[in-house]
CSV table of C-alpha atoms and ligand atoms in Angstrom, one decimal:
chain,number,residue,atom,x,y,z
Z,14,MET,CA,51.9,-126.8,1.4
Z,15,ILE,CA,52.5,-129.3,4.2
Z,16,TRP,CA,54.3,-128.4,7.4
Z,17,GLU,CA,55.6,-131.0,9.8
Z,18,VAL,CA,54.9,-130.1,13.5
Z,19,PHE,CA,57.2,-130.8,16.4
Z,20,ARG,CA,56.0,-130.2,20.0
Z,21,GLN,CA,58.0,-129.6,23.1
Z,22,GLU,CA,56.0,-130.4,26.3
Z,23,LYS,CA,58.0,-128.4,28.8
Z,24,THR,CA,61.1,-126.1,29.0
Z,25,GLY,CA,64.3,-128.0,28.3
Z,26,GLY,CA,62.6,-131.0,26.7
Z,27,TYR,CA,63.0,-132.3,23.2
Z,28,HIS,CA,60.8,-131.2,20.3
Z,29,THR,CA,59.2,-134.4,19.1
Z,30,HIS,CA,57.3,-134.9,15.9
Z,31,CYS,CA,53.5,-135.0,16.5
Z,32,GLY,CA,51.9,-134.6,13.1
Z,33,ASN,CA,51.5,-132.1,10.2
Z,34,VAL,CA,49.3,-129.3,9.0
Z,35,HIS,CA,48.3,-127.7,5.6
Z,36,ALA,CA,49.1,-124.0,5.5
Z,37,PRO,CA,50.0,-121.5,2.8
Z,38,ASP,CA,52.9,-119.9,4.8
Z,39,ARG,CA,54.9,-120.2,8.0
Z,40,GLU,CA,52.8,-117.9,10.0
Z,41,MET,CA,49.6,-119.7,9.2
Z,42,ALA,CA,51.4,-123.0,9.9
Z,43,GLN,CA,52.4,-121.8,13.3
Z,44,GLN,CA,48.8,-120.8,14.1
Z,45,TYR,CA,47.3,-124.1,12.8
Z,46,ALA,CA,49.9,-126.1,14.7
Z,47,ALA,CA,49.2,-124.2,17.9
Z,48,ILE,CA,45.5,-125.0,17.5
Z,49,GLN,CA,45.8,-128.6,16.4
Z,50,HIS,CA,48.7,-129.8,18.5
Z,51,GLY,CA,49.1,-127.3,21.3
Z,52,ARG,CA,45.6,-127.0,22.7
Z,53,ARG,CA,45.1,-130.1,24.8
Z,54,LYS,CA,48.5,-131.7,25.4
Z,55,PRO,CA,50.9,-129.8,27.6
Z,56,THR,CA,52.9,-127.5,25.3
Z,57,ASN,CA,55.8,-125.2,25.8
Z,58,SER,CA,56.9,-124.6,22.3
Z,59,ILE,CA,56.1,-125.7,18.7
Z,60,TRP,CA,58.3,-125.9,15.6
Z,61,VAL,CA,56.9,-126.0,12.1
Z,62,VAL,CA,59.1,-127.2,9.2
Z,63,PRO,CA,58.2,-127.4,5.5
Z,64,ARG,CA,58.0,-131.0,4.6
Z,65,ASP,CA,60.1,-130.5,1.5
Z,66,GLU,CA,63.0,-129.3,3.7
Z,67,ILE,CA,63.1,-132.6,5.5
Z,68,GLY,CA,65.5,-135.3,4.4
Z,69,GLU,CA,64.8,-138.9,5.2
Z,70,ILE,CA,66.9,-142.0,5.3
Z,71,ASN,CA,65.3,-145.3,6.5
Z,72,ASP,CA,66.2,-148.9,7.2
Z,73,ASP,CA,65.4,-150.0,3.7
Z,74,GLU,CA,68.3,-147.9,2.4
Z,75,VAL,CA,70.8,-148.3,5.2
Z,76,ALA,CA,71.6,-150.8,8.0
Z,77,PHE,CA,71.6,-148.5,11.0
Z,78,GLY,CA,74.3,-149.5,13.4
Z,79,GLY,CA,76.1,-151.7,10.8
Z,80,THR,CA,75.7,-155.4,10.0
Z,81,THR,CA,78.6,-156.8,12.0
Z,82,ASP,CA,78.7,-157.6,15.7
Z,83,ARG,CA,79.7,-154.5,17.5
Z,84,SER,CA,79.0,-155.5,21.0
Z,85,TYR,CA,82.4,-154.0,22.0
Z,86,ARG,CA,80.7,-150.6,21.7
Z,87,TRP,CA,78.3,-151.3,24.6
Z,88,ALA,CA,79.0,-150.8,28.3
Z,89,THR,CA,77.1,-154.1,28.9
Z,90,ALA,CA,79.9,-156.0,27.1
Z,91,TYR,CA,82.4,-155.3,30.0
Z,92,ASN,CA,82.1,-157.2,33.2
Z,93,THR,CA,84.2,-155.1,35.5
Z,94,THR,CA,83.0,-156.1,38.9
Z,95,GLY,CA,82.2,-154.1,41.9
Z,96,GLU,CA,80.4,-150.9,42.6
Z,97,ASP,CA,80.2,-148.5,39.7
Z,98,ALA,CA,79.7,-144.8,40.0
Z,99,SER,CA,76.0,-144.0,39.8
Z,100,GLU,CA,76.4,-142.1,36.5
Z,101,VAL,CA,78.2,-145.1,35.0
Z,102,VAL,CA,75.4,-147.4,36.1
Z,103,GLU,CA,72.8,-145.0,34.6
Z,104,SER,CA,74.6,-144.9,31.3
Z,105,GLU,CA,74.9,-148.7,31.2
Z,106,ASP,CA,71.1,-149.0,32.0
Z,107,GLU,CA,70.3,-146.6,29.2
Z,108,GLN,CA,72.5,-148.7,26.8
Z,109,ALA,CA,70.9,-151.9,27.9
Z,110,ASP,CA,67.5,-150.4,27.3
Z,111,ALA,CA,68.5,-149.2,23.8
Z,112,GLU,CA,70.0,-152.6,23.0
Z,113,LYS,CA,66.8,-154.3,24.0
Z,114,ARG,CA,64.6,-152.0,21.9
Z,115,ARG,CA,66.9,-152.5,18.9
Z,116,GLY,CA,66.5,-156.2,19.3
Z,117,GLU,CA,62.7,-155.8,19.3
Z,118,ALA,CA,62.6,-153.5,16.2
M,250,MET,CA,66.4,-110.4,30.0
M,251,ASN,CA,69.0,-108.8,32.2
M,252,VAL,CA,71.5,-110.7,34.4
M,253,GLY,CA,69.2,-110.3,37.4
M,254,ALA,CA,66.3,-112.0,35.6
M,255,VAL,CA,68.5,-114.7,34.3
M,256,LYS,CA,69.7,-115.5,37.9
M,257,GLU,CA,66.1,-115.6,39.1
M,258,ARG,CA,64.9,-117.9,36.4
M,259,ALA,CA,68.0,-120.1,36.2
M,260,GLY,CA,67.2,-123.7,36.5
M,261,PRO,CA,67.9,-127.0,34.6
M,262,ARG,CA,67.5,-126.6,30.8
M,263,GLU,CA,65.7,-123.3,31.4
M,264,PHE,CA,67.2,-121.2,28.5
M,265,SER,CA,67.1,-122.0,24.8
M,266,PRO,CA,68.1,-120.1,21.6
M,267,ALA,CA,64.5,-118.6,21.6
M,268,ASP,CA,65.4,-116.6,24.8
M,269,ASP,CA,66.8,-113.1,24.8
M,270,LEU,CA,69.8,-113.5,27.0
M,271,PRO,CA,72.4,-111.0,28.1
M,272,GLN,CA,75.9,-111.0,26.6
M,273,GLU,CA,77.4,-111.9,29.9
M,274,TYR,CA,75.5,-115.2,30.0
M,275,ARG,CA,76.2,-116.0,26.4
M,276,GLU,CA,79.9,-115.4,26.8
M,277,ALA,CA,80.2,-117.4,30.0
M,278,ALA,CA,78.3,-120.3,28.4
M,279,THR,CA,80.4,-120.1,25.2
M,280,ARG,CA,83.7,-120.2,27.2
M,281,MET,CA,82.5,-123.2,29.2
M,282,ILE,CA,81.2,-125.3,26.2
M,283,GLU,CA,84.0,-124.3,23.9
M,284,PHE,CA,86.5,-125.6,26.5
M,285,HIS,CA,84.6,-128.8,26.8
M,286,ALA,CA,84.4,-129.3,23.0
M,287,ASN,CA,88.1,-128.5,22.6
M,288,SER,CA,88.9,-131.1,25.3
M,289,GLU,CA,86.9,-133.8,23.5
M,290,ILE,CA,88.9,-133.2,20.3
M,291,MET,CA,92.3,-132.9,22.0
M,292,GLY,CA,91.6,-136.0,24.1
M,293,ALA,CA,90.7,-137.9,20.9
M,294,TYR,CA,94.0,-136.8,19.2
M,295,LEU,CA,96.0,-137.9,22.3
M,296,GLU,CA,94.4,-141.4,22.3
M,297,ARG,CA,94.3,-142.0,18.5
M,298,PRO,CA,97.8,-143.5,18.2
M,299,PHE,CA,96.7,-146.3,20.6
M,300,ILE,CA,94.2,-147.6,18.2
M,301,ARG,CA,97.2,-149.0,16.3
M,302,GLN,CA,99.1,-149.9,19.5
M,303,ALA,CA,96.3,-151.7,21.2
M,304,PRO,CA,97.4,-155.3,22.0
M,305,SER,CA,94.5,-157.2,20.5
M,306,ILE,CA,91.9,-156.9,17.8
M,307,ASP,CA,89.1,-156.5,20.4
M,308,ARG,CA,90.9,-153.7,22.0
M,309,LYS,CA,91.6,-152.0,18.6
M,310,LEU,CA,87.9,-152.2,17.7
M,311,ALA,CA,86.7,-150.9,21.0
M,312,PHE,CA,89.3,-148.2,21.2
M,313,SER,CA,88.7,-146.9,17.7
M,314,ALA,CA,84.9,-146.8,18.5
M,315,LYS,CA,85.8,-144.8,21.6
M,316,VAL,CA,88.0,-142.3,19.8
M,317,GLN,CA,85.3,-141.9,17.2
M,318,ASP,CA,82.8,-141.2,20.0
M,319,GLU,CA,85.0,-138.4,21.4
M,320,ILE,CA,85.2,-136.6,18.0
M,321,GLY,CA,81.5,-136.9,17.9
M,322,HIS,CA,81.2,-135.3,21.3
M,323,GLY,CA,83.3,-132.4,20.1
M,324,GLN,CA,81.0,-131.9,17.2
M,325,LEU,CA,77.9,-131.9,19.3
M,326,LEU,CA,79.4,-129.5,21.7
M,327,TYR,CA,80.6,-127.0,19.1
M,328,ARG,CA,77.0,-127.0,17.9
M,329,ALA,CA,75.7,-126.3,21.4
M,330,ALA,CA,78.3,-123.5,21.8
M,331,GLU,CA,77.6,-122.0,18.4
M,332,SER,CA,73.9,-121.7,19.2
M,333,LEU,CA,74.8,-119.0,21.7
M,334,GLY,CA,75.7,-116.7,18.9
M,335,VAL,CA,79.0,-115.5,20.2
M,336,LYS,CA,81.5,-117.6,18.2
M,337,THR,CA,81.1,-119.8,15.1
M,338,ARG,CA,82.4,-123.3,14.9
M,339,GLU,CA,85.0,-122.2,12.4
M,340,GLU,CA,86.3,-119.6,14.8
M,341,MET,CA,86.5,-122.1,17.7
M,342,LEU,CA,88.4,-124.6,15.6
M,343,ASP,CA,90.7,-121.9,14.3
M,344,ASP,CA,91.4,-120.7,17.9
M,345,LEU,CA,92.2,-124.3,18.8
M,346,ALA,CA,94.7,-124.6,16.0
M,347,ASN,CA,96.4,-121.3,16.6
M,348,GLY,CA,96.9,-121.9,20.4
M,349,ASP,CA,94.2,-119.6,21.8
M,350,GLY,CA,91.6,-122.4,22.5
M,351,LYS,CA,91.8,-123.8,26.0
M,352,PHE,CA,91.2,-127.4,27.0
M,353,LEU,CA,91.6,-129.8,29.9
M,354,ASN,CA,95.0,-130.0,31.7
M,355,CYS,CA,95.3,-133.8,31.3
M,356,PHE,CA,95.3,-133.6,27.5
M,357,HIS,CA,98.5,-131.4,27.5
M,358,TYR,CA,100.6,-134.3,28.7
M,359,PRO,CA,102.1,-136.9,26.3
M,360,LEU,CA,100.7,-140.4,26.3
M,361,LYS,CA,103.6,-142.6,25.7
M,362,SER,CA,102.6,-146.2,26.3
M,363,TRP,CA,99.6,-148.6,26.5
M,364,VAL,CA,99.9,-148.8,30.3
M,365,GLU,CA,99.0,-145.1,30.4
M,366,VAL,CA,95.8,-145.6,28.4
M,367,PRO,CA,93.6,-146.5,31.4
M,368,MET,CA,94.8,-143.4,33.2
M,369,ILE,CA,92.9,-141.5,30.5
M,370,SER,CA,90.1,-143.9,29.5
M,371,PHE,CA,89.2,-145.0,33.0
M,372,PHE,CA,90.2,-142.2,35.4
M,373,VAL,CA,89.9,-139.1,33.2
M,374,ASP,CA,86.8,-140.4,31.4
M,375,GLY,CA,85.4,-141.4,34.9
M,376,ALA,CA,86.2,-137.9,36.2
M,377,ALA,CA,84.7,-136.3,33.0
M,378,MET,CA,81.6,-138.4,33.4
M,379,ARG,CA,81.1,-137.4,37.0
M,380,ARG,CA,81.1,-133.8,35.8
M,381,GLN,CA,79.0,-134.4,32.7
M,382,ALA,CA,76.3,-136.2,34.6
M,383,THR,CA,75.7,-133.0,36.6
M,384,LEU,CA,75.7,-130.9,33.4
M,385,ARG,CA,72.5,-132.7,32.2
M,386,ARG,CA,70.9,-130.1,34.4
M,387,THR,CA,72.8,-127.1,33.1
M,388,SER,CA,70.6,-124.1,32.2
M,389,TRP,CA,71.6,-123.9,28.5
M,390,GLU,CA,69.2,-126.4,27.0
M,391,PRO,CA,71.4,-127.3,23.9
M,392,TYR,CA,74.2,-128.1,26.2
M,393,ALA,CA,72.0,-130.3,28.4
M,394,HIS,CA,70.7,-132.1,25.3
M,395,ALA,CA,74.3,-132.8,24.2
M,396,MET,CA,75.1,-134.1,27.6
M,397,ASP,CA,72.2,-136.6,27.3
M,398,LYS,CA,73.8,-138.2,24.3
M,399,VAL,CA,77.4,-137.9,25.7
M,400,CYS,CA,76.5,-139.6,29.0
M,401,PHE,CA,74.7,-142.4,27.1
M,402,GLU,CA,77.9,-143.2,25.3
M,403,GLU,CA,80.4,-142.6,28.1
M,404,GLY,CA,79.4,-145.6,30.2
M,405,PHE,CA,81.1,-147.7,27.6
M,406,HIS,CA,84.3,-145.7,27.7
M,407,VAL,CA,84.6,-145.9,31.5
M,408,LYS,CA,83.8,-149.6,31.6
M,409,HIS,CA,86.2,-150.4,28.7
M,410,GLY,CA,88.9,-148.3,30.4
M,411,GLU,CA,88.4,-150.2,33.6
M,412,ASP,CA,88.6,-153.5,31.7
M,413,ILE,CA,92.0,-152.5,30.3
M,414,LEU,CA,93.2,-151.5,33.8
M,415,LYS,CA,91.9,-154.8,35.2
M,416,GLU,CA,93.7,-156.7,32.5
M,417,LEU,CA,97.0,-154.9,33.2
M,418,MET,CA,96.7,-155.3,36.9
M,419,THR,CA,96.1,-159.0,36.6
M,420,GLY,CA,98.9,-159.4,34.0
M,421,SER,CA,102.6,-160.1,34.5
M,422,GLN,CA,104.6,-158.6,37.3
M,423,LYS,CA,106.2,-156.2,34.9
M,424,GLU,CA,102.9,-155.0,33.6
M,425,GLN,CA,101.6,-154.4,37.1
M,426,GLN,CA,104.7,-152.4,38.0
M,427,MET,CA,104.6,-150.3,34.8
M,428,THR,CA,100.9,-149.6,35.4
M,429,GLN,CA,101.6,-148.5,39.0
M,430,GLU,CA,104.3,-146.2,37.7
M,431,ALA,CA,102.0,-144.7,35.1
M,432,PHE,CA,99.4,-144.2,37.9
M,433,GLU,CA,101.9,-142.4,40.1
M,434,GLU,CA,102.7,-140.1,37.2
M,435,TRP,CA,99.1,-139.4,36.3
M,436,TRP,CA,97.4,-139.3,39.7
M,437,PRO,CA,98.1,-135.6,40.6
M,438,ARG,CA,97.0,-134.5,37.1
M,439,ILE,CA,93.8,-136.5,37.4
M,440,ILE,CA,93.0,-134.8,40.7
M,441,GLN,CA,93.8,-131.4,39.0
M,442,PHE,CA,91.2,-132.3,36.4
M,443,PHE,CA,88.6,-130.6,38.6
M,444,GLY,CA,90.7,-127.4,38.8
M,445,PRO,CA,91.7,-125.4,41.8
M,446,THR,CA,89.7,-125.1,45.0
M,447,ASP,CA,86.5,-123.0,44.6
M,448,ASP,CA,88.0,-119.9,46.3
M,449,ASP,CA,90.7,-119.8,43.5
M,450,SER,CA,88.4,-120.5,40.6
M,451,THR,CA,87.8,-117.4,38.6
M,452,HIS,CA,84.7,-118.3,36.6
M,453,HIS,CA,82.8,-120.4,39.1
M,454,ASP,CA,80.6,-117.8,40.8
M,455,PHE,CA,78.9,-116.4,37.8
M,456,ALA,CA,78.6,-119.7,36.0
M,457,SER,CA,76.9,-121.3,39.0
M,458,SER,CA,74.7,-118.3,39.7
M,459,VAL,CA,73.1,-118.5,36.2
M,460,GLY,CA,72.8,-122.3,36.4
M,461,LEU,CA,75.4,-123.2,33.8
M,462,LYS,CA,77.5,-125.0,36.3
M,463,GLN,CA,75.7,-127.4,38.6
M,464,LYS,CA,78.4,-128.5,41.1
M,465,SER,CA,81.5,-126.8,42.4
M,466,ASN,CA,85.0,-128.0,41.7
M,467,ASP,CA,85.4,-129.2,45.3
M,468,ASP,CA,82.2,-131.2,45.4
M,469,LEU,CA,83.0,-132.9,42.1
M,470,ARG,CA,86.6,-133.7,43.1
M,471,ASN,CA,85.5,-135.2,46.4
M,472,ALA,CA,82.7,-137.2,44.8
M,473,PHE,CA,85.3,-138.5,42.3
M,474,LEU,CA,87.8,-139.5,45.0
M,475,ASP,CA,85.1,-141.3,47.0
M,476,GLN,CA,84.3,-143.5,44.0
M,477,TYR,CA,87.7,-143.9,42.4
M,478,ILE,CA,90.1,-144.4,45.2
M,479,PRO,CA,88.4,-147.6,46.3
M,480,LYS,CA,88.4,-148.6,42.6
M,481,ALA,CA,92.1,-148.0,42.2
M,482,GLU,CA,92.8,-149.9,45.4
M,483,LYS,CA,90.6,-152.8,44.3
M,484,TYR,CA,92.8,-153.4,41.3
M,485,GLY,CA,95.9,-153.3,43.5
M,486,LEU,CA,97.1,-149.8,42.7
M,487,GLU,CA,98.8,-148.0,45.5
M,488,ILE,CA,97.7,-144.4,46.0
M,489,PRO,CA,100.9,-142.2,46.0
M,490,ASP,CA,101.8,-140.4,49.3
M,491,GLU,CA,101.6,-137.1,47.6
M,492,PRO,CA,99.3,-135.3,47.2
M,493,ARG,CA,98.2,-136.1,50.8
M,494,ILE,CA,94.7,-137.3,50.9
M,495,ARG,CA,92.8,-137.3,54.2
M,496,GLU,CA,89.9,-139.5,54.9
M,497,ARG,CA,87.2,-137.8,56.9
M,498,ASP,CA,85.3,-139.4,59.7
M,499,ASP,CA,82.4,-140.2,57.3
M,500,GLY,CA,84.7,-142.1,55.0
M,501,THR,CA,84.9,-139.4,52.3
M,502,TYR,CA,88.2,-137.9,51.1
M,503,LYS,CA,89.9,-134.5,51.0
M,504,VAL,CA,93.1,-133.5,49.0
M,505,GLU,CA,95.9,-131.4,50.5
M,506,GLU,CA,95.9,-128.9,47.6
M,507,GLY,CA,99.2,-127.4,48.5
M,508,ASP,CA,100.9,-130.7,47.5
M,509,LEU,CA,99.8,-130.2,43.9
M,510,ASP,CA,101.9,-128.4,41.3
M,511,TRP,CA,99.7,-125.3,40.5
M,512,ASP,CA,102.5,-123.5,38.6
M,513,GLU,CA,102.5,-126.3,36.1
M,514,PHE,CA,98.7,-126.3,36.1
M,515,PHE,CA,98.5,-122.6,35.3
M,516,THR,CA,101.2,-122.8,32.7
M,517,ILE,CA,99.1,-125.4,31.0
M,518,ALA,CA,96.0,-123.3,31.4
M,519,LYS,CA,97.8,-120.6,29.3
M,520,ASN,CA,98.7,-123.2,26.6
M,521,GLU,CA,102.4,-122.7,27.4
M,522,TYR,CA,103.4,-126.1,28.6
M,523,GLU,CA,105.8,-127.6,26.1
M,524,PRO,CA,104.2,-131.1,25.4
M,525,GLY,CA,100.8,-129.5,25.1
M,526,VAL,CA,102.0,-127.0,22.6
M,527,GLY,CA,103.3,-129.9,20.5
M,528,GLN,CA,99.9,-131.5,20.7
M,529,ILE,CA,98.1,-128.3,19.7
M,530,ASN,CA,100.4,-128.1,16.6
M,531,GLY,CA,100.1,-131.8,15.9
M,532,ARG,CA,96.4,-131.4,15.6
M,533,LYS,CA,96.7,-128.3,13.5
M,534,HIS,CA,98.9,-130.2,11.0
M,535,ALA,CA,96.5,-133.1,10.9
M,536,GLN,CA,93.7,-130.6,10.3
M,537,GLU,CA,95.6,-129.0,7.5
M,538,ALA,CA,96.6,-132.3,5.9
M,539,VAL,CA,92.9,-133.2,5.3
M,540,GLN,CA,91.8,-129.7,4.2
M,541,TRP,CA,91.5,-131.1,0.7
M,542,VAL,CA,88.7,-133.5,2.0
M,543,ARG,CA,86.7,-130.6,3.4
M,544,ASP,CA,87.3,-128.5,0.2
M,545,THR,CA,86.1,-131.4,-2.0
M,546,ILE,CA,82.9,-131.8,0.0
M,547,GLU,CA,82.2,-128.1,0.0
M,548,THR,CA,82.8,-127.8,-3.8
M,549,ASP,CA,80.7,-130.8,-4.6
M,550,THR,CA,77.8,-129.6,-2.5
M,551,THR,CA,78.0,-126.2,-4.0
M,552,ALA,CA,78.0,-127.6,-7.5
M,553,ALA,CA,75.1,-130.0,-6.9
M,554,SER,CA,72.8,-127.6,-5.1
M,555,GLY,CA,73.7,-124.4,-7.0
M,556,HIS,CA,74.1,-122.4,-3.8
M,557,ALA,CA,76.6,-122.2,-1.0
M,558,PRO,CA,76.0,-124.8,1.7
M,559,GLN,CA,75.1,-123.7,5.2
M,560,ALA,CA,77.5,-124.5,8.0
M,561,ALA,CA,78.7,-128.0,7.1
M,562,ASP,CA,77.2,-129.9,10.0
L,804,FE2,FE1,83.7,-137.6,25.5
L,805,FE2,FE1,84.9,-140.5,26.8
């Protein structure tokens, strides 16, 4: 049985996928994952999930974000001038970054 | 963990569902996140009619995307609240429908015309964002993670709201005047968004001592005024004489709180303010009207998988 492994580096972070292990049951999967994925890289917590329980949908099946121009959904589309509050600037920067990476994908 | 240990360990994103936390922490966090979730939903219902009333196709598109985002924020937050194990999402939604669920003061007032829209989508969203940015460092990890996504999206709301305000304040004389009137009506409510001064806030002390709340009402309100008074003035809005706002020597602002209507605020806080009651019931009816959709989804899922679905996320 294959178990997908998600590692969280430190408290409060996100669990991100880092690989998978063979194991007959959950307890063994946790132990293997701890050894394979939690030994060298900084690790605070690990999740193991049976592969069969994971649903996937990918960009062959669906156009993520739609196929029409939706620039109106981005902060970067609005040129209100002047000083923005720092949290608005931060959000806009995050959006600009996501937009750029979508363009590259 | 007992409350003492929680206070000692409290830090940004410190506690997750894997931790054994005292009931007092779980209840305080549930109350706070449920209030936040309810506010997203009630705000979305308040704004929804303006998708239709928006003056151009661009505005309709952007405004419908914004309202959709807000419903999404509600969903994220109910999940974060539910993960505390105190209340289920169903219970929270039922409480919102039957008038027990509490939500933001601003969403108890009627929104009557397009000139009022930027009062919500610029000023209230701006105030909310100011607060939400600090909550990315709350101690309940699922709440902080929800705030990451919410803050990512909110920049669009605030900038779009500001764009509407700018358009109105550079429009006809009549539009400018109506916008100024709307601003005068909404301004005290917007300031009350942050609640009463810290001395009068009942839940502040515990919530901040366990790291749930990162900034006090006073700090948030002042930070908001510092940023948004100059913004309002830049677009030609005149700040009303009341509540009196004093500028300190360092250029920051302070509100004379006695000038605000706290009786109305606390009537609202008990869900007893008439327009707000209408909005609660309006949402309840909308919820009931589409019960058949939820029933259909549930029945289909049950039939297809042969067992009852888990919470319909
Ligand atoms: Fe929101
Ligand atoms: Fe928003």
